[in-house]
Tab-separated table of C-alpha atoms and ligand atoms in Angstrom:
chain	number	residue	atom	x	y	z
A	1104	MET	CA	-70.603	74.108	117.249
A	1105	ILE	CA	-73.626	72.798	118.957
A	1106	GLY	CA	-73.273	72.091	122.193
A	1107	MET	CA	-75.074	70.124	125.308
A	1108	ALA	CA	-76.752	73.709	126.893
A	1109	GLU	CA	-77.189	77.249	126.808
A	1110	ILE	CA	-76.351	78.814	130.786
A	1111	LYS	CA	-76.833	82.359	128.863
A	1112	LEU	CA	-78.563	84.911	130.801
A	1113	THR	CA	-80.936	87.425	129.752
A	1114	PRO	CA	-79.845	91.357	129.971
A	1115	GLU	CA	-83.536	90.852	132.483
A	1116	GLU	CA	-81.946	88.355	134.876
A	1117	ILE	CA	-78.517	90.243	134.944
A	1118	LYS	CA	-80.528	93.802	135.853
A	1119	ALA	CA	-81.736	91.753	138.700
A	1120	ALA	CA	-78.656	90.366	139.916
A	1121	THR	CA	-77.194	93.763	139.778
A	1122	GLU	CA	-79.152	95.300	141.502
A	1123	VAL	CA	-78.904	93.071	144.445
A	1124	LEU	CA	-75.278	93.530	144.485
A	1125	GLU	CA	-75.303	96.757	144.249
A	1126	SER	CA	-78.332	97.424	147.879
A	1127	GLY	CA	-75.196	95.433	148.692
A	1128	ASN	CA	-77.945	92.475	150.378
A	1129	LEU	CA	-75.945	89.616	149.313
A	1130	ARG	CA	-77.137	87.257	151.941
A	1131	GLN	CA	-80.741	85.417	152.047
A	1132	GLY	CA	-83.742	87.540	151.840
A	1133	GLN	CA	-86.340	89.402	151.164
A	1134	HIS	CA	-85.463	87.662	147.235
A	1135	CYS	CA	-85.808	84.102	148.646
A	1136	GLN	CA	-88.295	84.788	150.381
A	1137	ALA	CA	-90.511	86.030	147.056
A	1138	PHE	CA	-88.978	83.493	145.035
A	1139	GLU	CA	-90.280	81.604	147.607
A	1140	GLU	CA	-93.694	81.963	147.246
A	1141	GLU	CA	-93.272	82.324	143.173
A	1142	PHE	CA	-92.323	79.292	142.812
A	1143	ALA	CA	-94.762	76.994	145.158
A	1144	ALA	CA	-96.724	79.166	143.709
A	1145	LYS	CA	-95.756	78.148	140.382
A	1146	VAL	CA	-95.967	74.656	140.789
A	1147	GLY	CA	-99.713	74.095	142.372
A	1148	ALA	CA	-97.337	73.567	146.348
A	1149	LYS	CA	-98.327	75.144	149.905
A	1150	HIS	CA	-94.589	75.712	150.574
A	1151	ALA	CA	-91.444	76.047	148.381
A	1152	VAL	CA	-87.621	76.563	150.487
A	1153	THR	CA	-84.987	77.935	149.020
A	1154	CYS	CA	-81.194	76.184	150.440
A	1155	ALA	CA	-77.379	76.287	148.117
A	1156	ASN	CA	-78.124	73.731	145.326
A	1157	GLY	CA	-79.822	70.362	145.137
A	1158	SER	CA	-77.951	68.142	147.459
A	1159	ALA	CA	-78.505	70.952	150.232
A	1160	SER	CA	-82.004	70.051	149.498
A	1161	LEU	CA	-82.198	65.952	149.274
A	1162	HIS	CA	-79.768	66.337	152.728
A	1163	MET	CA	-83.142	68.936	154.432
A	1164	TYR	CA	-84.911	66.356	153.469
A	1165	TYR	CA	-83.207	63.153	154.571
A	1166	MET	CA	-82.476	64.890	158.252
A	1167	ALA	CA	-85.216	66.186	158.701
A	1168	GLU	CA	-87.047	62.724	158.324
A	1169	MET	CA	-85.405	59.977	158.211
A	1170	GLU	CA	-83.154	58.272	161.553
A	1171	PRO	CA	-80.014	56.566	161.081
A	1172	GLY	CA	-80.271	52.344	159.542
A	1173	ASP	CA	-83.742	53.628	157.735
A	1174	GLU	CA	-83.999	52.813	153.866
A	1175	VAL	CA	-84.508	54.455	150.913
A	1176	ILE	CA	-85.859	52.649	147.528
A	1177	VAL	CA	-83.701	54.579	144.560
A	1178	PRO	CA	-83.634	53.741	141.028
A	1179	ALA	CA	-80.325	52.746	140.347
A	1180	PHE	CA	-79.218	55.005	137.422
A	1181	THR	CA	-79.454	58.162	138.133
A	1182	PHE	CA	-76.797	62.021	139.561
A	1183	ILE	CA	-75.640	59.992	142.347
A	1184	ALA	CA	-76.115	62.718	144.828
A	1185	THR	CA	-80.274	60.943	144.749
A	1186	ALA	CA	-77.728	57.844	147.342
A	1187	THR	CA	-74.557	59.523	148.841
A	1188	MET	CA	-77.852	62.164	150.998
A	1189	PRO	CA	-79.623	59.691	152.566
A	1190	ALA	CA	-76.667	57.204	152.824
A	1191	VAL	CA	-74.395	60.724	154.806
A	1192	VAL	CA	-77.234	61.177	157.454
A	1193	GLY	CA	-76.694	57.033	158.232
A	1194	GLY	CA	-79.250	55.994	155.852
A	1195	LYS	CA	-78.703	53.647	153.038
A	1196	PRO	CA	-80.294	52.904	149.567
A	1197	LEU	CA	-81.539	50.639	147.908
A	1198	PHE	CA	-80.307	50.256	144.236
A	1199	CYS	CA	-83.221	49.932	142.361
A	1200	ASP	CA	-83.139	49.035	138.410
A	1201	ILE	CA	-84.491	50.124	135.948
A	1202	ASP	CA	-86.903	49.757	132.687
A	1203	PRO	CA	-85.504	49.678	130.097
A	1204	GLU	CA	-87.489	52.026	127.862
A	1205	THR	CA	-88.962	54.622	130.428
A	1206	PHE	CA	-85.429	54.290	132.145
A	1207	LEU	CA	-87.329	54.951	135.249
A	1208	MET	CA	-87.693	52.602	138.150
A	1209	ASP	CA	-88.999	48.957	137.639
A	1210	LEU	CA	-92.077	48.632	140.130
A	1211	ASP	CA	-90.922	45.495	140.001
A	1212	HIS	CA	-87.658	45.182	141.393
A	1213	ALA	CA	-88.955	47.625	144.058
A	1214	GLU	CA	-91.012	45.022	145.321
A	1215	THR	CA	-88.408	42.519	145.937
A	1216	LEU	CA	-86.256	44.995	148.108
A	1217	ILE	CA	-89.162	45.814	151.344
A	1218	THR	CA	-87.459	45.533	154.224
A	1219	ASP	CA	-88.644	46.560	157.836
A	1220	LYS	CA	-86.536	49.481	157.677
A	1221	THR	CA	-87.509	50.485	154.359
A	1222	LYS	CA	-88.832	54.098	155.221
A	1223	PHE	CA	-89.100	55.959	152.039
A	1224	ILE	CA	-88.596	55.882	148.079
A	1225	SER	CA	-86.589	58.413	146.103
A	1226	PRO	CA	-88.063	58.414	142.390
A	1227	VAL	CA	-85.786	61.060	139.443
A	1228	HIS	CA	-87.545	62.474	136.836
A	1229	LEU	CA	-85.003	61.268	135.134
A	1230	PHE	CA	-83.955	63.879	131.982
A	1231	GLY	CA	-87.422	65.236	133.079
A	1232	ASN	CA	-90.160	62.176	132.279
A	1233	VAL	CA	-92.220	62.118	135.013
A	1234	TYR	CA	-93.363	58.879	136.687
A	1235	ASN	CA	-96.780	57.448	136.667
A	1236	ILE	CA	-97.397	59.549	140.042
A	1237	ASP	CA	-100.723	57.472	140.692
A	1238	GLU	CA	-98.870	54.399	140.410
A	1239	LEU	CA	-96.278	55.199	141.825
A	1240	THR	CA	-98.103	56.857	145.367
A	1241	ALA	CA	-99.811	53.878	145.260
A	1242	PHE	CA	-97.426	51.567	145.124
A	1243	ALA	CA	-95.494	53.740	148.537
A	1244	ARG	CA	-98.541	53.268	149.873
A	1245	LYS	CA	-99.092	50.289	150.233
A	1246	HIS	CA	-95.392	49.801	151.864
A	1247	ASN	CA	-96.082	52.619	154.132
A	1248	LEU	CA	-93.015	54.806	152.734
A	1249	LYS	CA	-92.531	57.975	152.415
A	1250	ILE	CA	-91.968	60.131	148.833
A	1251	LEU	CA	-89.390	62.454	148.432
A	1252	TRP	CA	-89.931	63.235	144.735
A	1253	ASP	CA	-86.267	63.357	142.616
A	1254	ALA	CA	-87.569	66.867	140.271
A	1255	ALA	CA	-84.056	67.987	139.631
A	1256	GLN	CA	-83.923	67.710	136.216
A	1257	ALA	CA	-87.752	68.155	135.773
A	1258	HIS	CA	-89.046	72.010	136.503
A	1259	GLY	CA	-91.913	72.101	133.882
A	1260	GLY	CA	-92.854	68.081	134.639
A	1261	GLU	CA	-96.678	66.788	135.334
A	1262	PHE	CA	-98.713	64.246	135.833
A	1263	LYS	CA	-102.458	64.356	134.398
A	1264	GLY	CA	-102.358	68.131	133.958
A	1265	LYS	CA	-100.966	69.238	137.254
A	1266	ASP	CA	-97.142	70.003	137.724
A	1267	ILE	CA	-94.330	67.309	139.383
A	1268	GLY	CA	-94.085	70.279	142.240
A	1269	GLN	CA	-97.366	69.849	144.095
A	1270	PHE	CA	-97.066	65.706	144.902
A	1271	ASP	CA	-96.765	64.653	148.492
A	1272	ASN	CA	-94.266	64.150	149.857
A	1273	ALA	CA	-91.792	66.441	149.109
A	1274	VAL	CA	-90.074	67.494	145.463
A	1275	SER	CA	-86.480	68.844	145.978
A	1276	TYR	CA	-85.298	71.181	142.529
A	1277	SER	CA	-81.675	71.574	141.691
A	1278	PHE	CA	-80.454	75.275	139.816
A	1279	TYR	CA	-77.397	74.492	138.640
A	1280	PRO	CA	-76.190	75.389	135.156
A	1281	SER	CA	-76.557	72.936	133.109
A	1282	LYS	CA	-80.806	71.522	134.542
A	1283	ASN	CA	-84.090	74.087	133.149
A	1284	MET	CA	-83.787	77.173	135.184
A	1285	PHE	CA	-79.925	77.541	136.438
A	1286	VAL	CA	-79.102	80.242	138.789
A	1287	GLY	CA	-75.989	79.486	139.688
A	1288	GLU	CA	-76.058	77.230	142.538
A	1289	GLY	CA	-78.899	76.624	144.175
A	1290	GLY	CA	-81.800	74.254	145.499
A	1291	MET	CA	-85.800	74.259	146.232
A	1292	VAL	CA	-87.589	71.611	148.490
A	1293	CYS	CA	-91.811	71.859	147.733
A	1294	THR	CA	-93.931	70.877	150.442
A	1295	ASN	CA	-97.117	70.604	151.056
A	1296	ASP	CA	-96.749	69.408	154.925
A	1297	ASP	CA	-96.598	73.007	157.317
A	1298	ASP	CA	-93.949	71.239	159.723
A	1299	LEU	CA	-91.237	70.080	157.214
A	1300	ALA	CA	-91.275	72.717	155.747
A	1301	HIS	CA	-90.909	74.963	158.941
A	1302	LYS	CA	-87.999	72.742	159.856
A	1303	LEU	CA	-86.321	72.485	156.908
A	1304	LYS	CA	-85.644	76.338	157.395
A	1305	PHE	CA	-84.290	76.417	160.551
A	1306	LEU	CA	-82.575	73.186	159.000
A	1307	ARG	CA	-80.538	75.285	155.999
A	1308	SER	CA	-80.175	77.852	159.000
A	1309	HIS	CA	-78.205	75.781	161.796
A	1310	GLY	CA	-81.231	74.933	162.853
A	1311	GLN	CA	-81.787	78.030	164.824
A	1312	THR	CA	-84.738	78.867	165.602
A	1313	GLY	CA	-84.119	82.288	167.700
A	1314	LYS	CA	-81.267	84.644	167.733
A	1315	TYR	CA	-78.213	82.791	168.591
A	1316	TYR	CA	-80.545	79.971	170.141
A	1317	HIS	CA	-80.470	76.884	168.417
A	1318	GLU	CA	-82.562	73.877	168.701
A	1319	MET	CA	-81.567	70.908	165.770
A	1320	LEU	CA	-78.642	70.346	164.191
A	1321	GLY	CA	-78.575	72.275	161.132
A	1322	LEU	CA	-76.390	73.887	158.156
A	1323	ASN	CA	-75.381	76.764	156.634
A	1324	TYR	CA	-77.586	75.905	153.088
A	1325	ARG	CA	-78.902	79.221	152.358
A	1326	MET	CA	-79.467	80.395	148.798
A	1327	THR	CA	-78.070	84.268	148.255
A	1328	ASP	CA	-80.593	86.779	147.244
A	1329	VAL	CA	-78.366	87.355	143.714
A	1330	GLU	CA	-79.187	84.050	142.671
A	1331	ALA	CA	-82.735	84.142	143.752
A	1332	ALA	CA	-83.351	87.336	142.410
A	1333	ILE	CA	-82.065	85.416	138.739
A	1334	GLY	CA	-84.705	83.192	139.850
A	1335	ARG	CA	-87.421	85.156	140.101
A	1336	LYS	CA	-86.879	86.125	136.392
A	1337	GLN	CA	-85.874	83.011	134.993
A	1338	LEU	CA	-89.030	81.546	137.510
A	1339	GLY	CA	-90.839	83.722	134.272
A	1340	ARG	CA	-89.380	82.797	130.928
A	1341	LEU	CA	-89.140	78.690	131.326
A	1342	ASP	CA	-92.691	77.897	130.125
A	1343	GLN	CA	-91.048	79.409	127.274
A	1344	MET	CA	-87.411	77.204	127.797
A	1345	LEU	CA	-89.898	74.246	127.232
A	1346	ASP	CA	-91.763	75.115	124.483
A	1347	VAL	CA	-87.857	75.267	122.769
A	1348	ARG	CA	-86.890	71.632	124.416
A	1349	ARG	CA	-90.775	70.790	123.626
A	1350	ARG	CA	-90.283	71.671	119.793
A	1351	ASN	CA	-86.575	69.664	120.014
A	1352	LYS	CA	-87.885	67.167	121.376
A	1353	ALA	CA	-91.564	66.461	118.855
A	1354	ILE	CA	-88.663	66.929	116.111
A	1355	PHE	CA	-86.624	64.030	117.187
A	1356	ASP	CA	-89.207	61.971	118.463
A	1357	GLU	CA	-90.904	62.313	114.843
A	1358	ARG	CA	-87.323	61.527	112.373
A	1359	LEU	CA	-85.709	59.402	114.476
A	1360	GLY	CA	-88.394	57.047	115.109
A	1361	GLN	CA	-87.751	55.885	111.479
A	1362	MET	CA	-84.008	54.782	112.576
A	1363	ASN	CA	-82.896	50.799	112.780
A	1364	GLY	CA	-81.791	51.002	115.853
A	1365	VAL	CA	-82.000	53.955	118.113
A	1366	TYR	CA	-84.156	53.575	121.133
A	1367	PRO	CA	-85.241	57.073	122.664
A	1368	GLN	CA	-86.793	57.288	126.310
A	1369	LYS	CA	-90.227	56.680	126.231
A	1370	GLN	CA	-92.173	59.053	127.800
A	1371	THR	CA	-94.673	57.878	130.132
A	1372	ALA	CA	-98.966	58.389	129.999
A	1373	ASP	CA	-100.152	60.966	130.685
A	1374	THR	CA	-97.139	63.444	131.737
A	1375	THR	CA	-95.390	66.068	129.973
A	1376	HIS	CA	-92.562	65.438	129.571
A	1377	ALA	CA	-89.579	68.413	130.873
A	1378	VAL	CA	-86.892	67.588	128.101
A	1379	HIS	CA	-84.001	68.958	130.603
A	1380	LEU	CA	-81.948	65.378	128.549
A	1381	TYR	CA	-82.663	63.677	125.215
A	1382	CYS	CA	-80.864	60.788	125.491
A	1383	ILE	CA	-81.151	57.044	123.009
A	1384	ARG	CA	-80.407	54.265	123.340
A	1385	ILE	CA	-77.944	52.994	120.152
A	1386	VAL	CA	-78.432	49.163	119.367
A	1387	PRO	CA	-74.833	48.895	117.448
A	1388	GLU	CA	-76.050	45.510	115.732
A	1389	GLU	CA	-79.110	47.007	114.703
A	1390	PHE	CA	-77.826	51.297	114.291
A	1391	GLY	CA	-74.534	49.759	112.452
A	1392	VAL	CA	-72.090	51.442	115.046
A	1393	SER	CA	-71.421	51.540	118.800
A	1394	ARG	CA	-73.366	54.032	121.202
A	1395	ASP	CA	-69.450	55.589	121.143
A	1396	ASP	CA	-68.403	55.464	117.700
A	1397	LEU	CA	-71.806	57.358	117.290
A	1398	SER	CA	-70.673	60.402	119.705
A	1399	ALA	CA	-67.250	60.412	117.986
A	1400	ALA	CA	-69.287	60.872	114.869
A	1401	LEU	CA	-70.654	64.304	116.258
A	1402	MET	CA	-67.976	65.541	118.255
A	1403	GLU	CA	-66.538	65.462	114.571
A	1404	LYS	CA	-69.044	67.519	113.292
A	1405	GLU	CA	-68.817	69.760	116.821
A	1406	ILE	CA	-72.066	68.603	117.983
A	1407	HIS	CA	-70.971	67.911	121.427
A	1408	ASN	CA	-72.736	65.039	123.059
A	1409	GLY	CA	-72.846	63.315	126.517
A	1410	VAL	CA	-73.323	60.097	128.066
A	1411	HIS	CA	-75.030	60.297	130.977
A	1412	TYR	CA	-74.639	57.495	133.119
A	1413	PRO	CA	-71.698	55.547	132.298
A	1414	ARG	CA	-72.303	53.161	135.243
A	1415	GLY	CA	-75.126	52.164	137.651
A	1416	LEU	CA	-75.413	53.543	141.220
A	1417	HIS	CA	-74.374	50.589	142.216
A	1418	GLN	CA	-71.733	50.477	140.757
A	1419	GLN	CA	-69.848	53.610	141.603
A	1420	PRO	CA	-66.337	52.597	143.640
A	1421	VAL	CA	-68.051	54.606	146.478
A	1422	PHE	CA	-70.899	52.466	147.367
A	1423	GLU	CA	-69.702	48.605	146.041
A	1424	GLU	CA	-66.701	49.188	148.965
A	1425	MET	CA	-70.155	50.086	151.966
A	1426	TYR	CA	-72.838	47.786	150.037
A	1427	GLY	CA	-70.727	44.866	148.486
A	1428	LYS	CA	-71.549	44.344	144.261
A	1429	GLN	CA	-74.658	43.345	142.619
A	1430	SER	CA	-75.909	42.350	139.167
A	1431	LEU	CA	-78.413	45.028	137.927
A	1432	PRO	CA	-78.803	44.068	134.034
A	1433	ALA	CA	-80.756	46.015	132.538
A	1434	THR	CA	-79.110	49.209	134.396
A	1435	GLU	CA	-75.973	47.522	133.347
A	1436	LYS	CA	-76.998	47.681	129.855
A	1437	LEU	CA	-78.654	51.205	129.071
A	1438	CYS	CA	-75.049	52.287	130.476
A	1439	GLU	CA	-73.320	50.921	127.362
A	1440	GLU	CA	-75.342	52.022	125.138
A	1441	ILE	CA	-77.247	55.642	126.285
A	1442	ILE	CA	-75.790	58.979	123.937
A	1443	ALA	CA	-77.712	62.910	124.863
A	1444	ILE	CA	-78.046	64.564	122.137
A	1445	PRO	CA	-79.031	68.529	122.725
A	1446	VAL	CA	-82.110	69.569	122.770
A	1447	HIS	CA	-81.714	72.668	125.214
A	1448	HIS	CA	-83.770	75.500	124.868
A	1449	GLY	CA	-80.324	77.150	122.995
A	1450	LEU	CA	-81.621	75.134	120.114
A	1451	SER	CA	-82.999	76.383	117.240
A	1452	GLU	CA	-85.036	74.264	114.256
A	1453	ASP	CA	-82.370	74.049	111.943
A	1454	ASP	CA	-79.763	72.445	114.601
A	1455	ALA	CA	-82.154	70.757	116.297
A	1456	ASN	CA	-82.486	69.384	112.032
A	1457	ALA	CA	-78.559	69.196	112.108
A	1458	VAL	CA	-78.367	67.077	114.812
A	1459	ILE	CA	-80.472	64.616	113.325
A	1460	ASP	CA	-78.817	64.829	109.949
A	1461	ALA	CA	-75.959	63.964	111.210
A	1462	ILE	CA	-77.250	61.169	112.633
A	1463	GLU	CA	-78.519	60.008	109.776
A	1464	GLU	CA	-75.155	60.208	108.165
A	1465	CYS	CA	-73.398	58.101	110.445
A	1466	HIS	CA	-76.025	55.115	110.391
A	1467	THR	CA	-76.385	54.882	106.475
A	1468	LYS	CA	-72.339	54.942	105.791
A	1469	ALA	CA	-72.608	52.546	108.636
A	1470	LEU	CA	-74.838	50.452	106.573
A	1471	ASN	CA	-73.477	51.367	103.392
A	1472	LYS	CA	-70.147	49.954	105.012
A	1473	ALA	CA	-71.396	46.600	105.927
A	1474	ALA	CA	-73.488	45.925	102.463
B	2638	PLP	C1	-81.257	63.778	139.529
B	2638	PLP	C2	-80.338	64.620	140.447
B	2638	PLP	N1	-80.157	64.784	141.459
B	2638	PLP	C3	-79.746	65.751	142.502
B	2638	PLP	C4	-78.652	66.578	142.062
B	2638	PLP	C5	-77.800	67.713	142.654
B	2638	PLP	O1	-78.122	68.074	142.232
B	2638	PLP	P1	-77.331	69.746	142.587
B	2638	PLP	O2	-75.667	69.468	141.603
B	2638	PLP	O3	-77.633	70.774	142.585
B	2638	PLP	O4	-76.108	70.059	144.210
B	2638	PLP	C6	-78.699	66.610	140.765
B	2638	PLP	C7	-77.784	67.466	140.046
B	2638	PLP	O5	-77.083	66.946	138.415
B	2638	PLP	C8	-79.555	65.660	139.755
B	2638	PLP	O6	-79.183	65.349	138.428
C-alpha cells in the first residue's frame, strides 16, 4: 500500500513530547516561545506567533486587521478556511479564478474584482507552488491591499532564494497531520509588523493584557507545549523531508512530462517548490480515461490518491447561499480534471516510480483499447 501522507513522529519527537507530558507543563509555555523564536529565525521573519491551528491563525489575523464589510480576494480553488475565516469576522471573500497551469490566482481576474471595499488579498501557495511574490506585492500595492499569505501547504517554499515566511504583511501556517510539518493541531503567524505580532499574542489568549485584565475580544487559540516540543524537533528535519519530496517531484516531472493527456501543476518561475501535494490534470480525450477512472485504477493497485478539490469555493453551498451562484470556468474545469498522487517524505524512489508505472499502465491500456 502506498499512502497519501507519512504521519510518523520520530523517536526524538516522541521523546520531546513525553518529556513535556512528564513535566506536567502541558499548556502554552517555554516550548511555544522557543518554537516561535526558532521558526522565525528559520524563515527570516521578525516575529512568529504560535496558535491552535491554521484556521485560527487566519481568524486571528482578520480579527486584528479587518473591519466588517471589508473585502478580501481569495483563490476560488483552495481549502475553505482561506475564505471562511474573513467571513466569520464580517468580511467578504471575493473568489478569484485560477491560472489553469499553475493553479494559482489569475491576477487579470483579480483586477476585475476590486471595489472600494477591497482591503486584502490572501494568496495561497497551493500544494507548495509559490507565487511570484514580486508580482503579487506590486498588485497589492497598486490597489492598496494588505497581503495575508496562506502558507498552510508551503512550509519551506522560497521565492528568489528567500523563505516565503518573511514576506509582508503576514504569513499563516498549519501543522495539521497531512502538512509538510505536522504536530497534531497547530498554527503559526509570521510577520515583520511589531504591532500586529503584539496584538496576535493577546488575541490568542482572550485579549488578556494583564492578569484578568482584557483590552480586546479574544479567543483561546493557544498551542500547547506538547505540540511545540514536537514542532521544534521537526523544524530540524524539515529540510531533509523537503529534499525527499523534491526528489520525488523531480522523478514525476521527468516521467510524466512525456505522457499524453497528463499536465502536472506548473511551477512558478524563480521559486523553490514546497511540494506539499503533487497534482496533475488528466485530460480524458488525450489520456484515454477520465481522472476518476485513473483514480480507481490506482486504488486497485493500493496506490492512494485524492481529489483536491472537487469543487470551487464559489460552488460550496454555504457560499452559494451567502453570495449567490457564480461561474469561474478555469476553477470548475480543474475540479473535474485534477488528481493528487503520493509524493510525501516517506515515499522511496522505488515507490515514486511504482506510482508512475501504474499511471503509465492505465494510459497504455486505454490506448490499446481504443486502437
Ligand atoms: C490552504 C489552507 N489554509 C488553511 C488551512 C487550515 O489549517 P488547519 O486545518 O490547521 O486549521 C488549511 C488546512 O488544510 C489549508 O490547506
